[in-house]
Short mmCIF file of N, CA, C and O in Angstrom, two decimals:
data_model
loop_
_atom_site.label_atom_id
_atom_site.label_comp_id
_atom_site.label_asym_id
_atom_site.label_seq_id
_atom_site.Cartn_x
_atom_site.Cartn_y
_atom_site.Cartn_z
N MET A 16 -90.24 -39.41 -9.08
CA MET A 16 -88.92 -39.25 -9.75
C MET A 16 -88.50 -37.91 -9.59
O MET A 16 -89.19 -37.09 -9.64
N ALA A 17 -87.16 -37.83 -9.45
CA ALA A 17 -86.46 -36.53 -9.28
C ALA A 17 -86.57 -35.63 -10.60
O ALA A 17 -86.29 -36.21 -11.57
N ASN A 18 -86.84 -34.44 -10.37
CA ASN A 18 -86.71 -33.51 -11.70
C ASN A 18 -85.40 -33.22 -11.94
O ASN A 18 -84.63 -32.65 -11.11
N PRO A 19 -84.81 -33.60 -13.04
CA PRO A 19 -83.39 -33.22 -13.37
C PRO A 19 -82.95 -31.83 -13.43
O PRO A 19 -81.82 -31.38 -13.15
N MET A 20 -83.89 -30.95 -13.71
CA MET A 20 -83.66 -29.58 -13.70
C MET A 20 -83.43 -28.95 -12.20
O MET A 20 -82.82 -27.94 -12.12
N LEU A 21 -83.92 -29.69 -11.27
CA LEU A 21 -83.74 -29.20 -9.94
C LEU A 21 -82.53 -29.79 -9.23
O LEU A 21 -82.38 -29.60 -8.08
N SER A 22 -81.88 -30.74 -9.94
CA SER A 22 -80.76 -31.47 -9.37
C SER A 22 -79.60 -30.48 -9.05
O SER A 22 -79.29 -29.57 -9.64
N SER A 23 -78.93 -30.63 -7.85
CA SER A 23 -77.91 -29.68 -7.52
C SER A 23 -76.40 -30.23 -7.94
O SER A 23 -75.52 -29.58 -7.97
N ALA A 24 -76.48 -31.48 -8.55
CA ALA A 24 -75.34 -32.10 -9.16
C ALA A 24 -75.01 -31.42 -10.36
O ALA A 24 -75.75 -31.05 -11.23
N PRO A 25 -73.64 -31.05 -10.58
CA PRO A 25 -73.27 -30.38 -11.74
C PRO A 25 -73.35 -31.27 -13.03
O PRO A 25 -73.37 -32.48 -13.03
N ASN A 26 -73.57 -30.54 -14.18
CA ASN A 26 -73.74 -31.33 -15.40
C ASN A 26 -72.37 -31.15 -16.16
O ASN A 26 -72.23 -30.00 -16.62
N PRO A 27 -71.67 -32.24 -16.25
CA PRO A 27 -70.34 -32.03 -16.97
C PRO A 27 -70.45 -31.63 -18.48
O PRO A 27 -69.69 -30.94 -18.96
N GLU A 28 -71.60 -31.96 -19.03
CA GLU A 28 -71.77 -31.53 -20.48
C GLU A 28 -71.99 -30.11 -20.57
O GLU A 28 -71.29 -29.46 -21.39
N LEU A 29 -72.75 -29.51 -19.76
CA LEU A 29 -72.93 -28.00 -19.57
C LEU A 29 -71.53 -27.43 -19.29
O LEU A 29 -71.24 -26.37 -19.82
N ASN A 30 -70.80 -27.89 -18.42
CA ASN A 30 -69.65 -27.24 -17.99
C ASN A 30 -68.50 -27.26 -19.10
O ASN A 30 -67.82 -26.39 -19.23
N ARG A 31 -68.53 -28.33 -19.79
CA ARG A 31 -67.76 -28.56 -20.86
C ARG A 31 -67.89 -27.60 -22.05
O ARG A 31 -67.07 -26.93 -22.66
N GLU A 32 -69.23 -27.43 -22.26
CA GLU A 32 -69.54 -26.58 -23.35
C GLU A 32 -69.34 -25.24 -22.95
O GLU A 32 -69.00 -24.27 -23.87
N ALA A 33 -69.49 -24.73 -21.73
CA ALA A 33 -69.21 -23.35 -21.28
C ALA A 33 -67.61 -22.98 -21.18
O ALA A 33 -67.40 -21.78 -21.13
N GLU A 34 -66.80 -24.05 -21.36
CA GLU A 34 -65.28 -23.75 -21.21
C GLU A 34 -64.93 -22.98 -22.48
O GLU A 34 -65.37 -23.30 -23.62
N TYR A 35 -63.97 -22.02 -22.20
CA TYR A 35 -63.32 -21.43 -23.53
C TYR A 35 -62.39 -22.41 -23.86
O TYR A 35 -61.63 -23.13 -23.18
N ARG A 36 -62.13 -22.45 -25.32
CA ARG A 36 -61.06 -23.32 -25.90
C ARG A 36 -60.41 -22.59 -27.05
O ARG A 36 -61.17 -22.00 -27.91
N LEU A 37 -59.20 -22.87 -27.33
CA LEU A 37 -58.62 -22.32 -28.57
C LEU A 37 -59.01 -23.36 -29.71
O LEU A 37 -58.63 -24.41 -29.75
N GLU A 38 -59.54 -22.58 -30.62
CA GLU A 38 -59.95 -23.23 -31.96
C GLU A 38 -58.92 -23.19 -33.03
O GLU A 38 -58.61 -24.42 -33.63
N SER A 39 -58.23 -22.03 -33.09
CA SER A 39 -57.18 -22.18 -34.12
C SER A 39 -56.35 -21.00 -34.00
O SER A 39 -56.64 -19.82 -33.45
N VAL A 40 -55.01 -21.00 -34.54
CA VAL A 40 -54.11 -20.02 -34.64
C VAL A 40 -53.43 -20.18 -35.95
O VAL A 40 -53.00 -21.30 -36.31
N SER A 41 -53.60 -19.08 -36.85
CA SER A 41 -52.97 -19.36 -38.24
C SER A 41 -52.39 -17.99 -38.62
O SER A 41 -52.79 -16.97 -38.22
N ARG A 42 -51.29 -18.04 -39.34
CA ARG A 42 -50.71 -16.94 -39.84
C ARG A 42 -51.69 -16.17 -40.77
O ARG A 42 -52.41 -16.76 -41.56
N THR A 43 -51.65 -14.87 -40.80
CA THR A 43 -52.47 -13.89 -41.45
C THR A 43 -51.79 -12.90 -42.04
O THR A 43 -50.52 -12.65 -41.67
N ALA A 44 -52.26 -12.08 -42.87
CA ALA A 44 -51.70 -10.91 -43.63
C ALA A 44 -51.41 -9.83 -42.57
O ALA A 44 -52.09 -9.70 -41.62
N THR A 45 -50.29 -9.24 -42.84
CA THR A 45 -49.85 -8.12 -41.78
C THR A 45 -50.85 -6.96 -42.03
O THR A 45 -50.95 -6.52 -43.15
N PRO A 46 -51.32 -6.32 -40.94
CA PRO A 46 -52.44 -5.29 -41.06
C PRO A 46 -51.57 -4.02 -41.76
O PRO A 46 -50.43 -3.82 -41.51
N ALA A 47 -52.35 -3.22 -42.45
CA ALA A 47 -51.85 -2.05 -43.27
C ALA A 47 -51.06 -1.16 -42.00
O ALA A 47 -51.67 -1.01 -41.09
N GLY A 48 -49.90 -0.77 -42.35
CA GLY A 48 -49.15 0.08 -41.59
C GLY A 48 -48.52 -0.51 -40.38
O GLY A 48 -47.72 0.08 -39.63
N MET A 49 -48.55 -1.75 -40.41
CA MET A 49 -47.97 -2.50 -39.21
C MET A 49 -46.67 -3.39 -39.82
O MET A 49 -46.57 -3.55 -40.97
N GLU A 50 -45.92 -3.84 -38.84
CA GLU A 50 -44.87 -4.71 -39.31
C GLU A 50 -44.72 -6.07 -38.49
O GLU A 50 -45.54 -6.11 -37.52
N GLY A 51 -44.04 -7.11 -38.83
CA GLY A 51 -43.97 -8.23 -38.26
C GLY A 51 -44.76 -9.28 -38.64
O GLY A 51 -45.44 -9.10 -39.76
N THR A 52 -44.67 -10.38 -38.00
CA THR A 52 -45.37 -11.68 -38.43
C THR A 52 -46.71 -11.65 -37.68
O THR A 52 -46.63 -11.65 -36.43
N TRP A 53 -47.87 -11.84 -38.27
CA TRP A 53 -49.11 -11.80 -37.52
C TRP A 53 -49.89 -13.13 -37.54
O TRP A 53 -49.93 -13.84 -38.58
N PHE A 54 -50.73 -13.29 -36.54
CA PHE A 54 -51.45 -14.55 -36.41
C PHE A 54 -52.88 -14.15 -36.10
O PHE A 54 -53.11 -13.20 -35.18
N GLN A 55 -53.82 -14.87 -36.61
CA GLN A 55 -55.10 -14.71 -36.29
C GLN A 55 -55.59 -16.01 -35.40
O GLN A 55 -55.28 -17.06 -35.57
N TYR A 56 -56.28 -15.67 -34.16
CA TYR A 56 -56.63 -16.82 -33.41
C TYR A 56 -58.18 -16.58 -33.20
O TYR A 56 -58.93 -15.69 -33.41
N VAL A 57 -58.80 -17.90 -32.95
CA VAL A 57 -60.29 -17.95 -32.59
C VAL A 57 -60.38 -18.79 -31.24
O VAL A 57 -59.93 -19.87 -31.24
N ILE A 58 -60.95 -18.16 -30.43
CA ILE A 58 -61.41 -18.82 -29.15
C ILE A 58 -62.96 -18.97 -29.11
O ILE A 58 -63.67 -18.17 -29.52
N ALA A 59 -63.20 -20.17 -28.74
CA ALA A 59 -64.78 -20.66 -28.76
C ALA A 59 -65.14 -20.81 -27.35
O ALA A 59 -64.37 -21.34 -26.52
N GLN A 60 -66.53 -20.41 -27.12
CA GLN A 60 -67.04 -20.90 -25.79
C GLN A 60 -68.54 -21.29 -26.21
O GLN A 60 -69.31 -20.42 -26.43
N GLY A 61 -68.81 -22.44 -26.37
CA GLY A 61 -70.06 -22.98 -26.94
C GLY A 61 -70.24 -22.50 -28.32
O GLY A 61 -69.28 -22.79 -29.17
N THR A 62 -71.45 -21.58 -28.53
CA THR A 62 -71.39 -21.18 -30.05
C THR A 62 -70.85 -19.78 -30.05
O THR A 62 -70.75 -19.14 -31.06
N ASN A 63 -70.32 -19.12 -29.11
CA ASN A 63 -69.78 -17.84 -29.05
C ASN A 63 -68.25 -17.94 -29.62
O ASN A 63 -67.49 -18.77 -29.17
N MET A 64 -67.77 -16.99 -30.30
CA MET A 64 -66.56 -17.02 -30.97
C MET A 64 -65.84 -15.70 -30.64
O MET A 64 -66.33 -14.52 -30.78
N ILE A 65 -64.69 -15.77 -30.27
CA ILE A 65 -63.71 -14.49 -30.09
C ILE A 65 -62.64 -14.67 -31.16
O ILE A 65 -61.89 -15.53 -31.07
N THR A 66 -62.64 -13.54 -31.90
CA THR A 66 -61.45 -13.60 -32.98
C THR A 66 -60.51 -12.54 -32.77
O THR A 66 -61.10 -11.42 -32.38
N GLY A 67 -59.20 -12.67 -32.93
CA GLY A 67 -58.30 -11.63 -32.68
C GLY A 67 -57.00 -11.88 -33.41
O GLY A 67 -56.86 -12.75 -34.14
N MET A 68 -56.20 -10.87 -33.24
CA MET A 68 -54.86 -10.93 -33.92
C MET A 68 -53.63 -10.67 -33.12
O MET A 68 -53.94 -9.85 -32.08
N ARG A 69 -52.72 -11.28 -33.18
CA ARG A 69 -51.41 -11.10 -32.44
C ARG A 69 -50.23 -11.06 -33.31
O ARG A 69 -50.09 -11.77 -34.31
N CYS A 70 -49.21 -10.26 -32.82
CA CYS A 70 -47.94 -10.27 -33.68
C CYS A 70 -46.83 -10.79 -32.83
O CYS A 70 -46.82 -10.69 -31.58
N GLY A 71 -45.88 -11.65 -33.49
CA GLY A 71 -44.78 -12.24 -32.83
C GLY A 71 -44.52 -13.62 -33.42
O GLY A 71 -45.12 -14.05 -34.49
N ALA A 72 -43.72 -14.25 -32.73
CA ALA A 72 -43.22 -15.61 -33.22
C ALA A 72 -44.40 -16.51 -32.94
O ALA A 72 -45.07 -16.34 -31.97
N LYS A 73 -44.52 -17.63 -33.66
CA LYS A 73 -45.63 -18.59 -33.44
C LYS A 73 -45.56 -19.16 -32.04
O LYS A 73 -46.57 -19.13 -31.45
N ALA A 74 -44.53 -19.49 -31.48
CA ALA A 74 -44.40 -20.08 -30.21
C ALA A 74 -44.87 -19.06 -29.15
O ALA A 74 -45.66 -19.32 -28.29
N GLN A 75 -44.46 -17.84 -29.26
CA GLN A 75 -44.83 -16.76 -28.32
C GLN A 75 -46.42 -16.46 -28.38
O GLN A 75 -46.90 -16.34 -27.34
N VAL A 76 -46.91 -16.47 -29.63
CA VAL A 76 -48.31 -16.12 -29.70
C VAL A 76 -49.15 -17.32 -29.24
O VAL A 76 -49.97 -17.08 -28.57
N ASP A 77 -48.63 -18.64 -29.43
CA ASP A 77 -49.43 -19.75 -28.81
C ASP A 77 -49.50 -19.74 -27.46
O ASP A 77 -50.52 -19.74 -26.70
N ASP A 78 -48.28 -19.33 -26.88
CA ASP A 78 -48.37 -19.31 -25.32
C ASP A 78 -49.19 -18.17 -24.74
O ASP A 78 -49.85 -18.31 -23.84
N GLU A 79 -49.16 -17.06 -25.54
CA GLU A 79 -49.93 -15.94 -25.08
C GLU A 79 -51.43 -16.19 -25.15
O GLU A 79 -52.26 -15.85 -24.28
N ILE A 80 -51.92 -16.78 -26.23
CA ILE A 80 -53.27 -17.25 -26.40
C ILE A 80 -53.75 -18.26 -25.35
O ILE A 80 -54.79 -18.20 -24.78
N ARG A 81 -52.83 -19.30 -25.30
CA ARG A 81 -53.33 -20.40 -24.30
C ARG A 81 -53.33 -19.76 -22.90
O ARG A 81 -54.19 -20.24 -22.14
N ASP A 82 -52.37 -18.82 -22.52
CA ASP A 82 -52.66 -18.11 -21.16
C ASP A 82 -53.95 -17.42 -21.09
O ASP A 82 -54.48 -17.44 -20.17
N MET A 83 -54.27 -16.68 -22.19
CA MET A 83 -55.57 -15.97 -22.24
C MET A 83 -56.80 -16.94 -22.02
O MET A 83 -57.59 -16.64 -21.35
N VAL A 84 -56.84 -18.04 -22.72
CA VAL A 84 -57.91 -19.07 -22.50
C VAL A 84 -57.94 -19.47 -21.10
O VAL A 84 -59.08 -19.77 -20.52
N GLU A 85 -56.72 -19.72 -20.55
CA GLU A 85 -56.72 -20.28 -19.14
C GLU A 85 -57.31 -19.16 -18.25
O GLU A 85 -58.01 -19.57 -17.42
N ARG A 86 -56.94 -17.95 -18.39
CA ARG A 86 -57.42 -16.87 -17.52
C ARG A 86 -58.97 -16.61 -17.84
O ARG A 86 -59.67 -16.44 -16.79
N LEU A 87 -59.45 -16.82 -19.00
CA LEU A 87 -60.85 -16.69 -19.25
C LEU A 87 -61.72 -17.79 -18.50
O LEU A 87 -62.70 -17.62 -17.88
N ASN A 88 -61.17 -19.09 -18.50
CA ASN A 88 -61.67 -20.15 -17.88
C ASN A 88 -61.70 -19.93 -16.35
O ASN A 88 -62.59 -20.24 -15.47
N GLU A 89 -60.57 -19.40 -15.89
CA GLU A 89 -60.50 -19.04 -14.33
C GLU A 89 -61.59 -18.13 -13.92
O GLU A 89 -62.17 -18.15 -12.82
N ARG A 90 -61.79 -17.04 -14.74
CA ARG A 90 -62.73 -16.01 -14.40
C ARG A 90 -64.22 -16.60 -14.44
O ARG A 90 -65.02 -16.08 -13.82
N ARG A 91 -64.41 -17.59 -15.31
CA ARG A 91 -65.77 -18.17 -15.47
C ARG A 91 -66.28 -19.09 -14.43
O ARG A 91 -67.35 -19.33 -14.27
N VAL A 92 -65.31 -19.57 -13.74
CA VAL A 92 -65.53 -20.63 -12.51
C VAL A 92 -66.40 -19.98 -11.54
O VAL A 92 -66.21 -18.81 -11.23
N GLY A 93 -67.52 -20.71 -11.38
CA GLY A 93 -68.51 -20.22 -10.35
C GLY A 93 -69.63 -19.15 -10.91
O GLY A 93 -70.35 -18.75 -10.33
N LYS A 94 -69.39 -18.88 -12.30
CA LYS A 94 -70.51 -18.03 -12.87
C LYS A 94 -71.58 -18.97 -13.63
O LYS A 94 -72.01 -18.33 -14.63
N THR A 95 -71.70 -20.01 -13.34
CA THR A 95 -72.86 -20.89 -13.92
C THR A 95 -74.23 -20.63 -13.47
O THR A 95 -75.17 -21.10 -14.12
N ARG A 96 -74.38 -19.95 -12.39
CA ARG A 96 -75.76 -19.73 -11.99
C ARG A 96 -76.33 -18.41 -12.47
O ARG A 96 -75.43 -17.48 -12.87
N PRO A 97 -77.59 -18.22 -12.55
CA PRO A 97 -78.14 -17.10 -13.11
C PRO A 97 -77.65 -15.87 -12.29
O PRO A 97 -77.66 -15.98 -11.09
N ARG A 98 -77.38 -14.77 -12.91
CA ARG A 98 -76.99 -13.65 -12.08
C ARG A 98 -78.30 -12.91 -11.64
O ARG A 98 -79.42 -12.90 -12.16
N VAL A 99 -78.17 -12.47 -10.37
CA VAL A 99 -79.41 -11.76 -9.68
C VAL A 99 -78.88 -10.51 -9.21
O VAL A 99 -77.81 -10.17 -8.66
N LYS A 100 -79.78 -9.48 -9.74
CA LYS A 100 -79.30 -8.10 -9.39
C LYS A 100 -79.37 -7.76 -7.88
O LYS A 100 -80.32 -8.27 -7.21
N PRO A 101 -78.46 -7.15 -7.37
CA PRO A 101 -78.41 -6.82 -5.84
C PRO A 101 -79.66 -5.84 -5.65
O PRO A 101 -80.11 -5.06 -6.53
N ALA A 102 -80.21 -5.94 -4.49
CA ALA A 102 -81.34 -5.11 -4.03
C ALA A 102 -80.88 -3.68 -3.94
O ALA A 102 -79.72 -3.33 -3.57
N PRO A 103 -81.84 -2.77 -4.33
CA PRO A 103 -81.19 -1.45 -4.43
C PRO A 103 -81.09 -0.85 -3.04
O PRO A 103 -81.79 -1.17 -2.13
N GLN A 104 -79.91 0.02 -2.94
CA GLN A 104 -79.59 0.56 -1.59
C GLN A 104 -80.26 1.96 -1.50
O GLN A 104 -80.26 2.68 -2.48
N PRO A 105 -80.53 2.27 -0.22
CA PRO A 105 -81.17 3.57 -0.06
C PRO A 105 -80.00 4.80 -0.21
O PRO A 105 -78.91 4.25 0.09
N PRO A 106 -80.59 5.85 -0.63
CA PRO A 106 -79.41 6.94 -0.89
C PRO A 106 -78.76 7.23 0.33
O PRO A 106 -79.38 7.26 1.51
N SER A 107 -77.55 7.47 0.31
CA SER A 107 -76.70 7.74 1.70
C SER A 107 -77.04 9.16 2.04
O SER A 107 -77.31 10.02 1.34
N LEU A 108 -77.13 9.28 3.44
CA LEU A 108 -77.38 10.67 3.93
C LEU A 108 -76.12 11.45 4.05
O LEU A 108 -74.97 10.97 3.97
N PRO A 109 -76.35 12.84 3.93
CA PRO A 109 -75.23 13.79 3.83
C PRO A 109 -74.49 13.52 5.23
O PRO A 109 -75.10 13.46 6.21
N LYS A 110 -73.11 13.75 5.18
CA LYS A 110 -72.29 13.76 6.34
C LYS A 110 -72.46 15.02 7.16
O LYS A 110 -72.71 16.06 6.65
N PRO A 111 -72.69 14.86 8.61
CA PRO A 111 -72.88 16.25 9.39
C PRO A 111 -71.58 16.97 9.31
O PRO A 111 -70.44 16.50 9.15
N LEU A 112 -71.89 18.22 9.36
CA LEU A 112 -70.65 19.27 9.31
C LEU A 112 -69.89 19.14 10.62
O LEU A 112 -70.40 18.80 11.70
N ALA A 113 -68.68 19.20 10.50
CA ALA A 113 -67.69 19.15 11.70
C ALA A 113 -67.97 20.36 12.71
O ALA A 113 -68.20 21.45 12.26
N ALA A 114 -68.00 19.99 13.87
CA ALA A 114 -68.20 21.11 14.86
C ALA A 114 -66.94 21.79 15.00
O ALA A 114 -65.69 21.32 14.98
N GLY A 115 -66.99 23.28 14.91
CA GLY A 115 -65.90 24.10 15.05
C GLY A 115 -66.14 25.37 15.78
O GLY A 115 -67.41 25.61 16.22
N PRO A 116 -65.30 26.33 15.67
CA PRO A 116 -65.66 27.59 16.41
C PRO A 116 -66.76 28.34 15.54
O PRO A 116 -66.96 28.23 14.42
N VAL A 117 -67.65 28.90 16.22
CA VAL A 117 -68.74 29.62 15.60
C VAL A 117 -68.40 31.15 15.51
O VAL A 117 -67.89 31.78 16.37
N ALA A 118 -68.59 31.63 14.26
CA ALA A 118 -68.15 32.95 13.95
C ALA A 118 -69.37 33.93 14.56
O ALA A 118 -70.41 33.63 14.50
N SER A 119 -68.82 34.99 15.11
CA SER A 119 -69.82 35.91 15.45
C SER A 119 -69.95 37.26 14.83
O SER A 119 -69.12 37.64 14.12
#
């Protein structure tokens, strides 16, 4: 029987959990010293949460946050494998001096 841990087929459940998704956008109090209408947003990725604030009209803030979620998911594509540190590179050798006239 094949070991499911060694399968090369993607697991849609893992991929879905790893996706960023907009959990909420709600109006919030204006921060001290600021003006305008403010909204607090929550973006989730599995159990990780990103919380932030934006100022603007509700439709504008919604568009900006949805665009942010889309960009986060685009960056995450292909990053489901464990990271491997690159092999250390040997130190670079100093560059040779340019040949020129010899002072006498």
